[in-house]
Short mmCIF file of C-alpha atoms in Angstrom, two decimals:
data_model
loop_
_atom_site.label_atom_id
_atom_site.label_comp_id
_atom_site.label_asym_id
_atom_site.label_seq_id
_atom_site.Cartn_x
_atom_site.Cartn_y
_atom_site.Cartn_z
CA UNK A 283 0.00 0.00 0.00
CA UNK A 284 0.83 3.74 0.01
CA UNK A 285 2.06 3.94 -3.56
CA UNK A 286 2.70 7.22 -5.30
CA UNK A 287 3.27 7.41 -9.04
CA UNK A 288 4.64 10.14 -11.23
CA UNK A 289 4.21 10.63 -14.93
CA UNK A 290 6.22 10.97 -16.99
CA UNK A 291 9.31 9.41 -15.46
CA UNK A 292 11.48 11.47 -17.78
CA UNK A 293 10.86 14.20 -20.29
CA UNK A 294 12.94 16.23 -22.72
CA UNK A 295 11.50 19.49 -23.95
CA UNK A 296 12.65 22.52 -25.87
CA UNK A 297 13.33 25.82 -24.23
CA UNK A 298 10.21 27.98 -24.05
CA UNK A 299 7.71 25.15 -23.93
CA UNK A 300 5.66 24.03 -20.94
CA UNK A 301 5.77 20.65 -19.29
CA UNK A 302 3.21 19.06 -17.00
CA UNK A 303 4.16 16.45 -14.41
CA UNK A 304 1.51 14.37 -12.67
CA UNK A 305 1.67 12.97 -9.18
CA UNK A 306 -0.91 10.38 -8.14
CA UNK A 307 -1.56 8.53 -4.92
CA UNK A 308 -2.70 5.14 -6.15
CA UNK A 309 -4.18 3.49 -3.10
CA UNK A 310 -4.89 6.27 -0.66
CA UNK A 311 -6.31 9.75 -0.56
CA UNK A 312 -3.82 12.51 -0.03
CA UNK A 313 -4.77 15.64 1.84
CA UNK A 314 -1.44 17.21 1.14
CA UNK A 315 1.09 16.77 -1.61
CA UNK A 316 4.59 18.19 -1.76
CA UNK A 317 6.82 19.00 -4.69
CA UNK A 318 10.58 18.85 -4.40
CA UNK A 319 13.37 19.63 -6.80
CA UNK A 320 16.74 17.95 -6.76
CA UNK A 321 19.70 19.14 -8.79
CA UNK A 322 22.48 16.66 -9.58
CA UNK A 323 24.41 15.58 -6.53
CA UNK A 324 22.39 17.89 -4.33
CA UNK A 325 19.70 17.50 -1.74
CA UNK A 326 15.95 17.71 -2.13
CA UNK A 327 14.57 21.21 -1.86
CA UNK A 328 10.91 21.73 -1.12
CA UNK A 329 9.27 23.86 -3.79
CA UNK A 330 5.68 23.96 -2.63
CA UNK A 331 2.99 22.37 -0.54
CA UNK A 332 -0.41 21.79 -2.03
CA UNK A 333 -3.65 20.96 -0.28
CA UNK A 334 -6.61 19.62 -2.18
CA UNK A 335 -8.97 22.36 -3.24
CA UNK A 336 -6.79 25.27 -2.22
CA UNK A 337 -3.89 27.25 -3.59
CA UNK A 338 -0.42 25.89 -3.17
CA UNK A 339 1.99 27.40 -0.70
CA UNK A 340 5.33 28.12 -2.32
CA UNK A 341 8.68 28.22 -0.61
CA UNK A 342 10.69 31.37 -0.66
CA UNK A 343 12.45 31.89 -3.95
CA UNK A 344 10.15 29.62 -5.99
CA UNK A 345 8.31 31.46 -8.75
CA UNK A 346 4.60 30.81 -8.52
CA UNK A 347 3.95 31.83 -12.11
CA UNK A 348 6.63 29.56 -13.43
CA UNK A 349 5.80 26.47 -11.42
CA UNK A 350 2.05 26.07 -11.50
CA UNK A 351 0.66 23.56 -9.06
CA UNK A 352 -2.86 22.20 -9.17
CA UNK A 353 -4.26 19.78 -6.60
CA UNK A 354 -7.62 19.07 -8.15
CA UNK A 355 -8.49 15.91 -6.29
CA UNK A 356 -7.40 13.86 -3.31
CA UNK A 357 -5.35 11.60 -5.55
CA UNK A 358 -3.84 13.93 -8.12
CA UNK A 359 -1.54 16.92 -8.10
CA UNK A 360 0.13 18.41 -11.15
CA UNK A 361 3.19 20.58 -11.54
CA UNK A 362 3.48 22.58 -14.73
CA UNK A 363 6.81 24.13 -15.58
CA UNK A 364 5.92 27.04 -17.82
CA UNK A 365 8.27 28.48 -20.42
CA UNK A 366 10.95 26.04 -19.40
CA UNK A 367 14.60 26.99 -19.66
CA UNK A 368 17.73 24.84 -19.39
CA UNK A 369 18.24 25.92 -15.79
CA UNK A 370 14.90 24.23 -14.96
CA UNK A 371 16.44 20.89 -15.85
CA UNK A 372 16.26 18.86 -12.67
CA UNK A 373 14.79 15.85 -10.93
CA UNK A 374 11.31 16.64 -9.65
CA UNK A 375 9.90 14.48 -6.86
CA UNK A 376 6.46 14.57 -5.34
CA UNK A 377 5.26 13.13 -2.07
CA UNK A 378 1.83 12.63 -0.61
CA UNK A 379 0.54 12.61 2.93
CA UNK A 380 -2.46 10.36 3.63
CA UNK A 381 -5.76 11.84 4.64
CA UNK A 382 -6.71 9.17 7.12
CA UNK A 383 -6.04 5.59 8.01
CA UNK A 384 -2.29 5.74 7.81
CA UNK A 385 0.22 7.55 9.93
CA UNK A 386 -0.46 11.23 9.54
CA UNK A 387 3.20 12.12 9.69
CA UNK A 388 4.23 9.87 6.83
CA UNK A 389 5.09 11.18 3.42
CA UNK A 390 5.13 8.70 0.58
CA UNK A 391 7.40 9.62 -2.28
CA UNK A 392 6.93 9.19 -5.98
CA UNK A 393 9.72 7.80 -8.17
CA UNK A 394 10.58 11.21 -9.56
CA UNK A 395 10.53 12.86 -12.98
CA UNK A 396 13.73 13.82 -14.73
CA UNK A 397 13.26 16.97 -16.79
CA UNK A 398 15.79 18.01 -19.39
CA UNK A 399 15.28 21.30 -21.19
CA UNK A 400 17.31 21.74 -24.36
CA UNK B 80 14.50 27.50 11.62
CA UNK B 81 15.12 23.81 11.15
CA UNK B 82 18.35 22.51 9.77
CA UNK B 83 19.92 19.13 9.11
CA UNK B 84 23.64 18.70 8.62
CA UNK B 85 25.27 15.65 7.14
CA UNK B 86 28.92 16.56 7.29
CA UNK B 87 30.11 13.53 5.34
CA UNK B 88 29.64 14.25 1.67
CA UNK B 89 31.07 10.96 0.45
CA UNK B 90 32.15 7.75 2.15
CA UNK B 91 33.85 4.83 0.49
CA UNK B 92 34.47 1.54 2.25
CA UNK B 93 35.24 -2.02 1.36
CA UNK B 94 32.49 -4.59 1.53
CA UNK B 95 31.84 -6.12 4.97
CA UNK B 96 33.15 -3.08 6.79
CA UNK B 97 30.86 -1.26 9.21
CA UNK B 98 30.06 2.33 8.36
CA UNK B 99 28.34 5.12 10.27
CA UNK B 100 26.60 8.05 8.64
CA UNK B 101 26.33 11.12 10.81
CA UNK B 102 23.34 13.43 11.10
CA UNK B 103 23.07 16.51 13.29
CA UNK B 104 19.91 18.56 13.43
CA UNK B 105 18.70 21.90 14.73
CA UNK B 106 15.17 22.73 15.74
CA UNK B 107 13.33 24.79 18.31
CA UNK B 108 10.36 22.46 18.32
CA UNK B 109 9.88 20.19 21.29
CA UNK B 110 8.02 17.68 19.15
CA UNK B 111 9.65 16.67 15.92
CA UNK B 112 10.37 13.68 13.73
CA UNK B 113 13.60 12.42 12.26
CA UNK B 114 13.91 10.27 9.17
CA UNK B 115 16.47 8.43 7.11
CA UNK B 116 15.95 7.80 3.41
CA UNK B 117 18.02 5.87 0.88
CA UNK B 118 18.24 7.07 -2.71
CA UNK B 119 19.74 4.46 -5.04
CA UNK B 120 20.91 5.41 -8.55
CA UNK B 121 17.36 4.95 -9.86
CA UNK B 122 16.42 8.07 -7.91
CA UNK B 123 13.44 6.80 -5.96
CA UNK B 124 13.56 7.61 -2.27
CA UNK B 125 13.33 4.59 -0.01
CA UNK B 126 12.06 5.19 3.52
CA UNK B 127 14.26 3.57 6.18
CA UNK B 128 13.16 4.84 9.55
CA UNK B 129 11.19 7.47 11.43
CA UNK B 130 11.80 8.53 15.01
CA UNK B 131 9.83 10.98 17.13
CA UNK B 132 11.55 13.27 19.58
CA UNK B 133 10.19 11.47 22.62
CA UNK B 134 11.58 8.10 21.68
CA UNK B 135 15.32 7.92 22.22
CA UNK B 136 15.52 4.18 22.07
CA UNK B 137 18.06 2.96 19.61
CA UNK B 138 16.71 0.77 16.88
CA UNK B 139 18.12 -2.14 15.01
CA UNK B 140 16.75 -3.60 11.82
CA UNK B 141 18.89 -6.33 10.39
CA UNK B 142 22.23 -4.79 9.44
CA UNK B 143 20.91 -1.29 10.03
CA UNK B 144 20.92 0.51 13.36
CA UNK B 145 20.18 4.03 14.46
CA UNK B 146 21.46 5.99 17.42
CA UNK B 147 19.31 8.94 18.49
CA UNK B 148 20.81 11.27 21.09
CA UNK B 149 18.84 14.39 21.94
CA UNK B 150 21.66 15.68 24.11
CA UNK B 151 23.85 16.10 21.06
CA UNK B 152 21.01 16.56 18.52
CA UNK B 153 22.26 13.64 16.53
CA UNK B 154 20.61 10.77 14.73
CA UNK B 155 23.34 8.58 13.34
CA UNK B 156 22.91 5.59 11.08
CA UNK B 157 25.16 2.54 11.09
CA UNK B 158 25.34 -0.20 8.50
CA UNK B 159 27.01 -3.34 9.77
CA UNK B 160 28.79 -5.71 7.40
CA UNK B 161 28.16 -3.44 4.45
CA UNK B 162 27.27 -4.85 1.05
CA UNK B 163 27.64 -3.49 -2.46
CA UNK B 164 23.84 -3.10 -2.65
CA UNK B 165 24.06 -0.56 0.15
CA UNK B 166 25.73 1.86 -2.24
CA UNK B 167 23.43 4.86 -2.52
CA UNK B 168 22.93 8.39 -1.31
CA UNK B 169 21.49 8.53 2.20
CA UNK B 170 19.48 11.48 3.44
CA UNK B 171 18.63 12.42 6.97
CA UNK B 172 15.51 14.58 7.32
CA UNK B 173 13.59 16.46 9.98
CA UNK B 174 10.01 17.59 10.28
CA UNK B 175 8.13 19.46 12.94
CA UNK B 176 4.73 18.87 14.42
CA UNK B 177 1.97 18.77 11.88
CA UNK B 178 0.08 22.03 11.84
CA UNK B 179 -2.96 22.54 9.65
CA UNK B 180 -2.08 19.71 7.38
CA UNK B 181 1.35 20.95 6.45
CA UNK B 182 4.40 18.95 7.37
CA UNK B 183 7.62 20.14 5.85
CA UNK B 184 10.53 17.81 5.56
CA UNK B 185 13.92 19.44 5.75
CA UNK B 186 16.62 17.29 4.22
CA UNK B 187 20.31 17.17 4.90
CA UNK B 188 22.75 17.41 2.02
CA UNK B 189 23.05 13.67 1.78
CA UNK B 190 25.97 11.26 2.11
CA UNK B 191 27.03 9.33 -0.96
CA UNK B 192 28.04 5.87 0.22
CA UNK B 193 30.06 3.62 -2.02
CA UNK B 194 30.70 0.04 -1.02
CA UNK B 195 33.54 -1.49 -2.98
CA UNK B 196 33.74 -5.24 -3.54
#
């Protein structure tokens, strides 16, 4: 149980285009989902926290208009990188916190999406 | 502010050696949680352990053991009789008490562990 999927697992796009990454909790409902970014050989940095049905809370320094987050249901959150540039190339990881039934302090991580902007 | 420091950037040992990964944290919260995650080359984070601030008992799980000491704000991780499959990046992380549904995980910089045959 407690499986989180991400789609796509990797994507290559051209500079200036937009890319959407999906994060789904497959066997539980997620009140809260988190989006992290990880540059090569670096740690995970929290980008934003999203709660179902409300606006995401972005961390300091993360551009809201560039990284659009939508948490439309209790099992799906999407991250859209708008007008992507090479410096947005990174590994994006989502995690989901269960609504009920499982430990409320657990975060279950997706497998990550590797974005390369050319 | 919360902070996690993993001072060891890279560790390389020979198979079967024991190895300890250090983790030091800073927080003003009285209730908090500490985690260790493994990130193999595939990139997916693998959960290893969670500890709350009121439980200082050391834990052992097979070849893995964890030493939590509040007095020194440390939560160290030891692998006994290391194996090549243990090669990965290991992250220590900290979160505070859940408030209004938000629980932020603060990660350390990670320790890249290489086990050589």
